[in-house]
Amino acid sequence: MSKKYVYFFGKGRAEGDASMKQLLGGKGANLAEMVRLGVPVPPGFTISTEVCKYYYDHGKTYPEELKDQVLKAMKELEEATGKVFGSPENPLLVSVRSGAAVSMPGMMDTILNLGLNDETVEGMIKSTNNPRFCYDAYRRFMQMFGDVVLNIKHEYFEEELNKVKTEKGVKLDTDLDADDLKKVVERYKEVYKKAGHKFPQDPWDQLWKAIDAVFGSWMNERAIKYRELNGIKEGSLLGTAVNVVAMVFGNMGEDSGTGVAFTRDPNTGEKKYYGEYLPNAQGEDVVAGIRTPYPLTKLEEMMPDVYKQLLDIFEKLEKHYRDMQDIEFTIERGKLYLLQTRTGKRTPFAAVRIAVDMAEEGLITKEEAIMRVSPDHIETLLHPYFEPETKKNASLLAKGIAASPGAATGIIVFDPAEAERMVKEENKQVILVRPETSPEDIAGMAAAEGILTSTGGKTSHAAVVARGMGKPCIVGCEAIEVDEKAGVIRIDGKEIKEFSWLSIDGTTGEVFDGKLATVKPQGLEGPLAKILQWADEIRKLGVRTNADTPRDATVARNFGAEGIGLCRTEHMFFEEERIPVVRQMIVAKTKEQREIALEKLLPMQQEDFVGLFKAMEGYPVTIRLLDPPLHEFLPKEDEDIKALAEEMGLSYEELKATVEELHEFNPMMGHRGCRLSITYPEIAVMQTKAIIGAAIQVLKEEGKTVIPEIMIPLVGHINELKYLKKIITETADKMIEEAGVDLQYKVGTMIEIPRAALTADEIATEAEFFSFGTNDLTQMTFGFSRDDYGKFVKEYIEKGILEVDPFQKLDRTGVGQLVKMGTEKGRSTRPNLKVGICGEHGGEPSSIEFCHITGLDYVSCSPYRVPVARLAAAQAAIKHGK
Amino acid sequence: MSKKYVYFFGKGRAEGDASMKQLLGGKGANLAEMVRLGVPVPPGFTISTEVCKYYYDHGKTYPEELKDQVLKAMKELEEATGKVFGSPENPLLVSVRSGAAVSMPGMMDTILNLGLNDETVEGMIKSTNNPRFCYDAYRRFMQMFGDVVLNIKHEYFEEELNKVKTEKGVKLDTDLDADDLKKVVERYKEVYKKAGHKFPQDPWDQLWKAIDAVFGSWMNERAIKYRELNGIKEGSLLGTAVNVVAMVFGNMGEDSGTGVAFTRDPNTGEKKYYGEYLPNAQGEDVVAGIRTPYPLTKLEEMMPDVYKQLLDIFEKLEKHYRDMQDIEFTIERGKLYLLQTRTGKRTPFAAVRIAVDMAEEGLITKEEAIMRVSPDHIETLLHPYFEPETKKNASLLAKGIAASPGAATGIIVFDPAEAERMVKEENKQVILVRPETSPEDIAGMAAAEGILTSTGGKTSHAAVVARGMGKPCIVGCEAIEVDEKAGVIRIDGKEIKEFSWLSIDGTTGEVFDGKLATVKPQGLEGPLAKILQWADEIRKLGVRTNADTPRDATVARNFGAEGIGLCRTEHMFFEEERIPVVRQMIVAKTKEQREIALEKLLPMQQEDFVGLFKAMEGYPVTIRLLDPPLHEFLPKEDEDIKALAEEMGLSYEELKATVEELHEFNPMMGHRGCRLSITYPEIAVMQTKAIIGAAIQVLKEEGKTVIPEIMIPLVGHINELKYLKKIITETADKMIEEAGVDLQYKVGTMIEIPRAALTADEIATEAEFFSFGTNDLTQMTFGFSRDDYGKFVKEYIEKGILEVDPFQKLDRTGVGQLVKMGTEKGRSTRPNLKVGICGEHGGEPSSIEFCHITGLDYVSCSPYRVPVARLAAAQAAIKHGK
């Protein structure tokens, strides 16, 4: 039996279904599914993605069986429509569209009205009694076919069209009648000739050329770039399918029209129908943003029955797909056709709300709700917004359509390529301002802080893409005239130059002059709080925060942090009034001198810890002992050394000598971490005193529960830990005994040196907890200095040597192996060992998933990543079972 | 039944034997063994080491059973000697000596003539008819007992003895008669009284006090220090035993005497009896060096029968113990007694000869012979050493870290270029003295006799390069301040001018003033060649060398190297006529410019490889691609940058910019190794062309077998290897095809990044061989920068955090785990994977043992370590089975 490549749908029968996305593409699979659901859909057939793969694997040829299968499907289509492809009497017209398993809006080619030629146009006139409409369809088809299939510049067509208008002395297309358009068709034939082509009169010839073009568009630059930007991996998709669908026309009069709709509001997530309707128009008019559409209620006004039918379909589709749907429909002479349904893109805010609402409606489970929200969404929701007072007094320039929420500020740039360059090379903050955007602009949009267009609606390219990116975007801001040549935008007669600051609020559609101050959102509320609460019920990993100040600790706690996983004590050392004392400690020549300086630091450090313990009452607070090499606290340049020497009452030579003595060739692997405290145990003693002293103070004075965890950095050998643990416990136990309090504390270690992971079984005999420092662990496992690897890592990723930057996403194969080994070995000698992670990876979803799989107890991340981590941890638990 | 604590020996019966050293100490066990062998030994008994342990575990008390057991043993001793302990008629005298399982010469206490008192001395006079001898023995015992047991200063005794001599008007002890000595005894009693003691007249009281003293001496400062210095670990020994032995006297006239002897010459290893004899003397007279003894032949002259009896005993003991024996004997009135036998210490040279001779005599097996030679011995035998007598009298200036063995003498020169010039032009002998060395100094180092640096550790540049060159080197000699400007070095306030003579011993780290006489090594011949030949038959590990020049390769091959395990191509880049071209490559702005420079380097590199391939004909030659970061080839100081810029026709700013651009914070983990060739594939192409071009040349022109192995450094991810292997094989295969030769080559990788070991299964799918670079692997596994860890490693060892420097001895627990994992994982995907090691550890015996256990195929080390590695590999094979 020959392989099946073509799948028919229509007349209540469909060979495919929604589960066959990989094979039929999203559009094809959903069209088939809608037919199965009894939703009115124009009939058609889908050529599978396997043909696309075959096409590229076999030098752009097709499987032998394909021709017959297409012929057969076309026969069925003729039966279903009662029309005949290429018939001069009652011709069947079709659209030819791409459709991959993953939606790539606007990236690949589409051809409408295929099947028209000099003969069939006459047949169409017979059946529609509308010669103007038919010749308009014909000339549109010729233009589209010429452009898409034969790469004839569309300006050439526009030129001829304009000439005819000029000759007649009119301005609008609609002022041309059937005869004028017939003339245009003849002129278009000349355009083909001039370009060295002949317009194919044979509909089958048209069809195969169009199919070629669609398959060919899979590998066009735009599509490749889109897949790259959206992380769609080479080979994860077979290719695109081709959908050949009977044409329906929304531009056949006032009883016709076209629209797009969402079953819920894609901006807010509110449960209300949301969409746009354009009477007497084809779908591309809406997408192209040429005419500004009406809200969906216009349809209710004009055709209440059809509107009701549409609402029923909305209900049916949402229930069936159990998610918010993005729908395209066309009404041809009062008859409704669904052209497409797909899961609708939404803003992060809407994503959360829809997920929560649907779970509460009982449409999906809590787990599904959690899986529907991307951790990135959460992060976006926590992004800054304009400071309200500033905003009140800001100069409002214009108001457009709020297409993607959030506030952004940057300098105006018109050219997307320039925007990309300025961000990358000059580290500028940019707002991309354009009449409209098109798929080539994607890289520029990605680079920009926000996007502003003067035309287009909520479903225009700019709006859809910006929402997908979670970037603030305003569209259809018609008050703004973009004059690229003059390098200005004009609003109400006022000119603003390119490269001036502009601020946009994508939530309200407001455009402001200048650079507005932004604030961070205050906290978690509404649906976001709810979904995170559900996440907390499900997740197995604890979520702590990396915080060095009471302020950060409080923010993090409000975001749901369950303790501090990493407090870097050295950050406290850099404060203005402390650094002189720290330096005094460093230049000390004897233990006694050093102890005098440490004695001065002690009350300062203790005060810090008091604040942290209060902020984290009842939760563990993990404090890491001094980590960086001492030279980081001293200046490097001669000028600065001279100044400091004077300040400290030292000779320049003396201080210079200390700086030189402390210089290291590879400080990252030098005298730092626990190595410092082993050389200068008095530092560990001071820090222990500050920690335990603070804990006793908070416990005694405020009766608050305090759980200090003292963490020793950079341990590679059990004896390092043994040596310092003895010093720490001796100091701490004495203080606790003298204070007569019941204070429990733990002494544990960072696991950040490969040897520590390799010998974790030994180390766990001393360590009461582990915290993986995956920043350093990644450095040493890869041998990549974080300060230097920037010089080659880009090239590594470009050349495909690394898939991602291992400092951003935990390398499971290598570094992950050490994390796993460290955890397992550690627990082999101390079964109840608490294990966490406090590197940057602690806030990155894929790394959090790995931590869950590996059985860590908690992750620790920066305060603003805490909600992200809560969700990601729950998703990991759902994905891999609790 | 009560526990046995006391072991009798004598009268042809012994309760112990040689296997019971741990329990009876070396002396006690060997005395028992000699009795069993029928060798004449004064009878006695041994109180076991368990009593010593009990003594310290129980507040310096003895087990209950001990008293009875000692009483019983004393009875047996009385029976054996026919004398009675404490008898006024025929008294038994005994010696009381310590004796642990490990010999600790002179560290613990000994008491002779115990049992004498006012009564027994008279009984002794009766049986000896020699009152002077008896009173002399009595007063000696009193003095020794007072000193050792009661801590009475021996000067007090000397004083009284001198007074008696003065009163009599004589000078020598021998001028005193029995009455005088009797007077001395009385005066000694007063000394006891003055010190608050009473001399114990009861022999049993004497005995128990003496036993207390011996056990007490186990924990005296001297003994503790000795054990520390000799690496005898706390707890590895139970304690000391106490030997109570019937006294025999060598000082009873001309038919008495005492001596020590070796069964072979301990200096040369020659098979001839070697020893000293002193008539009419006690053993302590020989040891104390008061009288000069005769050669052993004196005994042959004086008492030929006793001499013959002694020789028979030598024969018997050597056969029995199967090793060269160190013997003490005493002759009492013509009767021979052996007092001790033990394995004799010997020089490295003798060690080798004795081992080989004994194996050839059939006394021991070849395996035993190999185990008898220490790898350190081999190293010593291959290097020049200072003439021992000269060294004894030389002025020791300082001691640094012994970094490369051998003795060297020359005039102090600071500037490497000057050193080179003086050697070449003035034919001077030079010691290069510097704070530290860097790659530019190589020519100066090569010219010098030896190298001395004031900073750095055993793996510093100076140390590594010197070892590679087989040159004596001392590093980290912090006592020396090098003041180049003043043209002096300062040590302890003393100044020594540049161009003065200096002598350094790289084996011990000693620095001597002036010019010491040196002895040249013999090289591989005679017994050394023989034992290494046997080692080769037994060892399983291959031994290759790390060599960058044909000269080194030839030296190594003569030392038995079976190929090159590591050729560092960058060392070739530093040569005088090349460094400008290398720099030209580095400052190149475009690929084209870089290729022009590489084109110039190509013939130079090819010429190097031709030399190596010729020298290593028939053996594999592993060549590592460029490894160090590029900034190592450029100057750092502004002055030098200016000079170089001028030389290169660049502006200072331009060159300075390049230097700054190449600067890295942690160059060890920066842009180096394979990362360089991934950024600049043209470097890999040039090096491949040079290697394969050279191989083809040698193969074609000389018909020699060439086995090139191209090694890629610093691989951490399989994709790095994949990327470069493709470039290398494409280049190489094309050349081989064009040349029309049959040339096999391999492409493999260093395993020196932890991630490479962790993912060795993946990497082995591409790599055709592995070579563990344990220097870098140790750096990254520990997170210890080799250039910086010197600042804290000493303290780590002092504080017991590390037992040894992990760069010297492979850390089996951590780094070793990665080596094992890398090997096993690598072979899991490529079963025939060849695995070697080329870090410094490849020449260190314990690390070599680990490589054997782990199943590596070969080790590679510097040329002068090759013989060491051959022996160590054989020892590992013997110890762990082939």
XYZ file of C-alpha atoms in Angstrom, chain A residues 343-748:
406
model
C -4.680 28.124 21.350
C -4.565 31.878 21.738
C -1.432 33.744 22.650
C -1.894 35.890 25.719
C -0.108 38.329 27.914
C 1.599 36.955 30.991
C -1.081 38.529 33.115
C -3.839 36.941 31.059
C -2.048 33.605 31.078
C -2.170 33.521 34.852
C -5.742 34.715 35.098
C -7.042 32.330 32.445
C -5.275 29.403 34.041
C -6.682 30.232 37.473
C -10.180 30.951 36.162
C -10.317 27.769 34.126
C -9.198 25.724 37.098
C -11.838 27.380 39.253
C -14.448 26.806 36.538
C -13.506 23.142 36.679
C -12.403 23.158 33.052
C -8.855 22.123 33.929
C -7.098 20.831 37.048
C -4.879 22.941 39.291
C -1.912 21.034 37.944
C -2.887 21.886 34.386
C -3.351 25.500 35.423
C 0.166 25.538 36.808
C 1.582 23.988 33.655
C -0.170 26.630 31.523
C 1.791 29.469 33.069
C 5.349 29.979 31.938
C 7.876 30.905 34.623
C 8.932 33.701 32.280
C 5.421 35.124 32.546
C 5.774 35.434 36.266
C 8.999 37.267 35.806
C 7.401 39.698 33.366
C 4.610 40.376 35.839
C 7.166 41.471 38.324
C 8.752 43.931 35.933
C 8.763 47.661 36.670
C 5.892 50.016 35.931
C 5.876 53.810 35.810
C 6.083 55.567 39.123
C 2.485 56.876 39.504
C 3.336 60.450 40.562
C 5.858 60.852 37.810
C 3.367 59.485 35.364
C 0.718 61.985 36.549
C 3.025 64.854 35.710
C 4.491 63.348 32.584
C 3.832 64.785 29.192
C 1.305 62.552 27.485
C 1.918 62.655 23.782
C -0.710 60.307 22.443
C -2.766 57.267 23.140
C -2.800 54.177 21.012
C -4.100 50.645 21.352
C -2.727 48.881 24.410
C -1.431 45.758 22.738
C 0.928 44.207 25.291
C 1.066 45.382 28.906
C 3.979 46.738 30.875
C 5.970 49.928 30.952
C 9.082 50.629 28.916
C 11.372 53.539 28.374
C 14.122 54.024 25.815
C 15.369 56.143 22.966
C 13.358 56.282 19.777
C 14.822 54.203 16.948
C 13.098 53.639 13.630
C 15.233 51.051 11.934
C 15.012 47.596 13.538
C 18.541 46.687 12.450
C 19.861 49.885 13.989
C 17.895 49.178 17.146
C 19.471 45.745 17.390
C 22.934 47.167 16.830
C 22.548 49.959 19.388
C 21.365 47.552 22.064
C 24.069 45.011 21.411
C 26.999 47.273 20.747
C 26.188 50.416 22.641
C 24.148 48.873 25.394
C 21.383 51.389 24.722
C 17.775 51.141 25.848
C 15.572 51.423 22.794
C 11.895 51.873 21.883
C 11.269 50.663 18.354
C 8.912 53.127 16.642
C 7.466 52.205 13.231
C 4.392 52.718 11.066
C 3.936 48.970 11.365
C 6.123 45.935 11.820
C 6.672 42.960 9.620
C 8.294 39.603 10.150
C 11.754 40.870 9.091
C 11.740 43.170 12.094
C 11.760 40.421 14.678
C 15.357 40.787 15.794
C 14.919 44.522 16.288
C 11.756 43.935 18.278
C 13.496 41.402 20.458
C 16.245 43.885 21.192
C 13.913 46.782 22.016
C 12.453 47.565 25.424
C 9.105 48.192 23.821
C 7.348 48.674 20.464
C 5.150 51.498 19.221
C 3.374 51.467 15.838
C 1.200 54.119 14.269
C -1.124 51.665 12.481
C -2.569 48.223 13.066
C -4.871 46.631 15.589
C -4.606 44.296 18.531
C -4.046 41.369 16.227
C -1.529 43.079 13.976
C 1.929 41.612 13.635
C 3.433 44.010 16.129
C 0.814 43.211 18.770
C 0.981 39.438 18.415
C 4.724 39.241 18.410
C 5.187 41.690 21.293
C 2.746 39.753 23.460
C 4.590 36.585 22.674
C 7.780 38.243 23.768
C 6.114 39.713 26.851
C 7.218 43.163 25.742
C 5.246 46.378 26.228
C 3.621 47.369 22.951
C 1.254 50.051 21.681
C -0.216 49.759 18.170
C -2.535 51.858 15.989
C -1.321 55.090 17.558
C -2.582 57.106 14.641
C -1.811 60.472 16.197
C 1.845 59.784 15.588
C 3.351 60.343 12.175
C 6.631 58.570 11.645
C 8.878 60.466 9.231
C 11.889 58.235 8.844
C 13.577 60.446 6.289
C 13.398 63.557 8.430
C 14.390 61.525 11.458
C 11.450 62.717 13.544
C 8.025 61.717 14.747
C 5.275 64.314 14.606
C 2.444 64.503 17.065
C -0.025 67.330 16.864
C 2.503 69.495 15.069
C 5.164 68.794 17.635
C 8.370 67.169 16.426
C 10.399 64.707 18.453
C 13.740 63.663 17.107
C 14.931 60.095 16.667
C 17.168 59.020 19.578
C 15.196 61.152 22.076
C 13.789 59.402 25.128
C 10.257 58.076 24.982
C 8.180 56.100 27.470
C 5.295 53.786 26.642
C 2.748 52.109 28.835
C 1.577 48.973 27.096
C -1.100 48.399 29.691
C -2.906 51.691 28.956
C -1.720 52.611 25.474
C -0.200 55.870 26.698
C 2.864 57.375 25.050
C 4.931 59.827 27.110
C 7.684 62.239 26.237
C 11.027 61.663 27.932
C 12.270 59.053 30.345
C 9.843 58.167 33.097
C 10.872 56.708 36.408
C 9.788 53.136 36.869
C 8.991 51.185 39.996
C 8.897 47.545 40.657
C 5.535 45.983 41.291
C 4.780 45.671 44.950
C 3.912 42.076 45.325
C 1.795 39.189 44.460
C -1.939 39.476 44.372
C -5.037 38.154 42.634
C -4.666 35.218 40.267
C -0.879 35.324 40.520
C -1.056 34.840 44.259
C -3.555 32.056 43.748
C -1.533 30.107 41.223
C 1.571 30.442 43.352
C -0.402 29.223 46.334
C -1.380 26.167 44.312
C 2.239 25.826 43.262
C 3.250 25.851 46.920
C 0.818 23.007 47.624
C 2.325 20.910 44.887
C 6.021 21.690 44.813
C 8.443 19.550 46.736
C 11.427 21.892 46.609
C 11.727 24.615 49.203
C 12.397 28.095 47.855
C 14.793 30.372 49.662
C 16.415 33.587 48.650
C 19.896 34.962 48.253
C 19.808 38.164 50.284
C 22.451 40.223 51.996
C 20.285 42.937 53.530
C 17.117 43.035 55.633
C 15.460 44.955 52.803
C 16.122 42.234 50.234
C 15.125 39.623 52.768
C 11.777 41.344 53.343
C 11.072 41.682 49.625
C 11.897 38.022 49.144
C 9.765 36.946 52.084
C 6.849 38.866 50.608
C 7.487 36.966 47.385
C 7.242 33.707 49.318
C 10.829 32.937 50.231
C 11.104 30.379 53.012
C 14.433 31.471 54.380
C 17.778 32.742 53.209
C 19.854 30.258 51.271
C 22.828 32.528 50.870
C 23.870 35.683 52.654
C 27.191 36.918 51.316
C 28.871 38.566 54.261
C 31.502 40.281 52.129
C 28.876 42.511 50.563
C 28.534 44.079 53.982
C 32.277 44.675 54.034
C 32.126 47.018 51.083
C 29.930 49.599 52.781
C 31.408 53.021 53.080
C 32.029 53.169 56.811
C 33.315 49.607 56.930
C 35.756 49.350 54.101
C 38.426 51.352 55.991
C 38.208 48.865 58.866
C 38.328 45.928 56.469
C 41.440 47.420 54.906
C 42.958 47.923 58.316
C 42.435 44.201 58.900
C 44.079 43.350 55.597
C 47.220 45.409 56.068
C 47.631 44.103 59.636
C 51.056 42.596 60.092
C 50.252 40.482 63.136
C 47.366 38.470 64.468
C 46.945 41.048 67.222
C 46.641 43.980 64.813
C 44.182 41.974 62.781
C 42.123 41.187 65.822
C 41.856 44.877 66.704
C 40.336 45.583 63.295
C 38.071 42.569 63.524
C 36.900 43.724 66.912
C 35.705 46.937 65.243
C 33.902 45.021 62.504
C 32.147 42.704 64.931
C 29.343 45.047 66.100
C 28.676 46.169 62.522
C 28.334 42.593 61.262
C 26.247 41.648 64.269
C 23.842 44.501 63.527
C 23.438 43.228 59.931
C 22.583 39.789 61.122
C 20.096 41.088 63.671
C 18.183 42.685 60.791
C 18.289 39.521 58.716
C 17.163 37.286 61.560
C 14.239 39.579 62.312
C 13.169 39.728 58.682
C 13.357 35.942 58.367
C 11.872 35.036 61.731
C 11.069 31.368 61.939
C 12.964 30.534 58.765
C 16.564 29.383 58.388
C 19.146 32.003 57.535
C 22.269 30.650 55.864
C 25.260 32.913 56.284
C 28.400 32.274 54.301
C 31.727 33.208 55.813
C 34.012 35.647 53.990
C 34.638 34.380 50.469
C 36.510 36.733 48.095
C 40.271 37.124 47.983
C 41.447 39.996 50.136
C 42.885 42.015 47.257
C 39.328 42.713 46.134
C 39.085 45.117 49.055
C 42.164 47.083 48.007
C 42.632 49.478 45.079
C 44.654 48.402 42.042
C 45.750 51.622 40.377
C 48.787 53.473 41.695
C 46.830 56.704 42.077
C 44.274 55.049 44.295
C 46.897 53.225 46.284
C 48.646 56.533 46.965
C 45.418 58.133 48.097
C 44.502 55.242 50.327
C 47.980 55.038 51.813
C 47.717 58.654 52.838
C 44.275 58.061 54.267
C 45.494 55.087 56.246
C 48.671 56.763 57.406
C 50.829 54.221 55.604
C 53.653 54.813 53.197
C 52.826 54.253 49.545
C 55.522 51.599 49.346
C 54.084 49.717 52.279
C 50.570 49.593 50.884
C 51.821 48.884 47.371
C 53.766 45.958 48.774
C 50.628 44.569 50.407
C 48.703 44.950 47.166
C 51.464 43.183 45.272
C 51.769 40.453 47.842
C 48.061 39.777 47.551
C 48.129 39.802 43.748
C 47.224 36.447 42.277
C 47.504 35.026 38.794
C 44.219 33.175 39.076
C 42.403 34.674 42.031
C 39.363 32.522 41.397
C 41.453 29.523 42.423
C 43.580 31.364 44.921
C 43.583 32.438 48.531
C 39.868 32.839 49.140
C 36.906 31.076 50.721
C 37.703 28.801 53.624
C 41.375 29.151 52.772
C 41.274 32.670 54.195
C 39.805 31.552 57.487
C 42.275 28.716 57.752
C 45.126 31.202 57.406
C 43.381 33.749 59.628
C 41.096 31.779 61.966
C 40.363 35.028 63.795
C 38.149 36.048 60.852
C 35.985 32.961 61.297
C 35.887 33.621 65.037
C 34.717 37.216 64.522
C 32.054 36.195 62.024
C 30.797 33.395 64.266
C 30.596 35.828 67.154
C 28.592 38.268 65.025
C 26.180 35.564 63.838
C 25.628 33.861 67.167
C 25.654 37.182 69.016
C 22.927 38.498 66.722
C 20.899 35.319 67.081
C 21.082 35.474 70.881
C 20.127 39.153 70.791
C 17.032 38.593 68.632
C 16.061 35.535 70.629
C 16.464 37.251 73.987
C 15.191 40.724 73.185
C 12.320 39.850 70.917
C 11.667 36.212 71.672
C 11.765 35.449 67.956
C 12.708 32.056 66.573
C 16.099 32.230 64.921
C 17.645 29.468 62.839
C 21.220 30.391 61.904
C 23.120 28.189 59.485
C 26.798 28.953 59.180
C 28.148 28.066 55.748
C 31.790 27.556 54.923
C 32.719 28.378 51.342
C 35.098 26.700 48.913
C 35.642 23.497 50.860
C 37.441 20.862 48.804
C 38.729 18.582 51.538
C 37.014 17.333 54.662
C 39.914 18.521 56.796
C 39.257 22.139 55.849
C 35.744 21.809 57.150
C 36.857 19.896 60.234
C 39.392 22.560 61.106
C 36.971 25.472 60.781
C 33.951 23.690 62.227
C 35.905 23.113 65.421
C 36.751 26.802 65.699
C 33.180 27.814 64.948
C 31.458 25.398 67.314
C 33.872 26.160 70.121
C 33.167 29.880 69.735
C 29.426 29.447 69.296
C 28.849 26.858 72.033
C 30.662 28.991 74.566
C 28.524 32.041 73.715
C 25.290 30.053 73.854
C 26.232 28.513 77.172
C 27.151 31.884 78.631
C 23.912 33.417 77.371
C 21.958 30.527 78.802
C 19.645 30.311 75.783
C 18.349 27.386 73.773
C 19.703 28.192 70.348
C 20.136 25.589 67.634
C 22.492 26.307 64.783
C 24.015 24.300 61.967
C 27.423 24.316 60.354
C 27.498 23.297 56.725
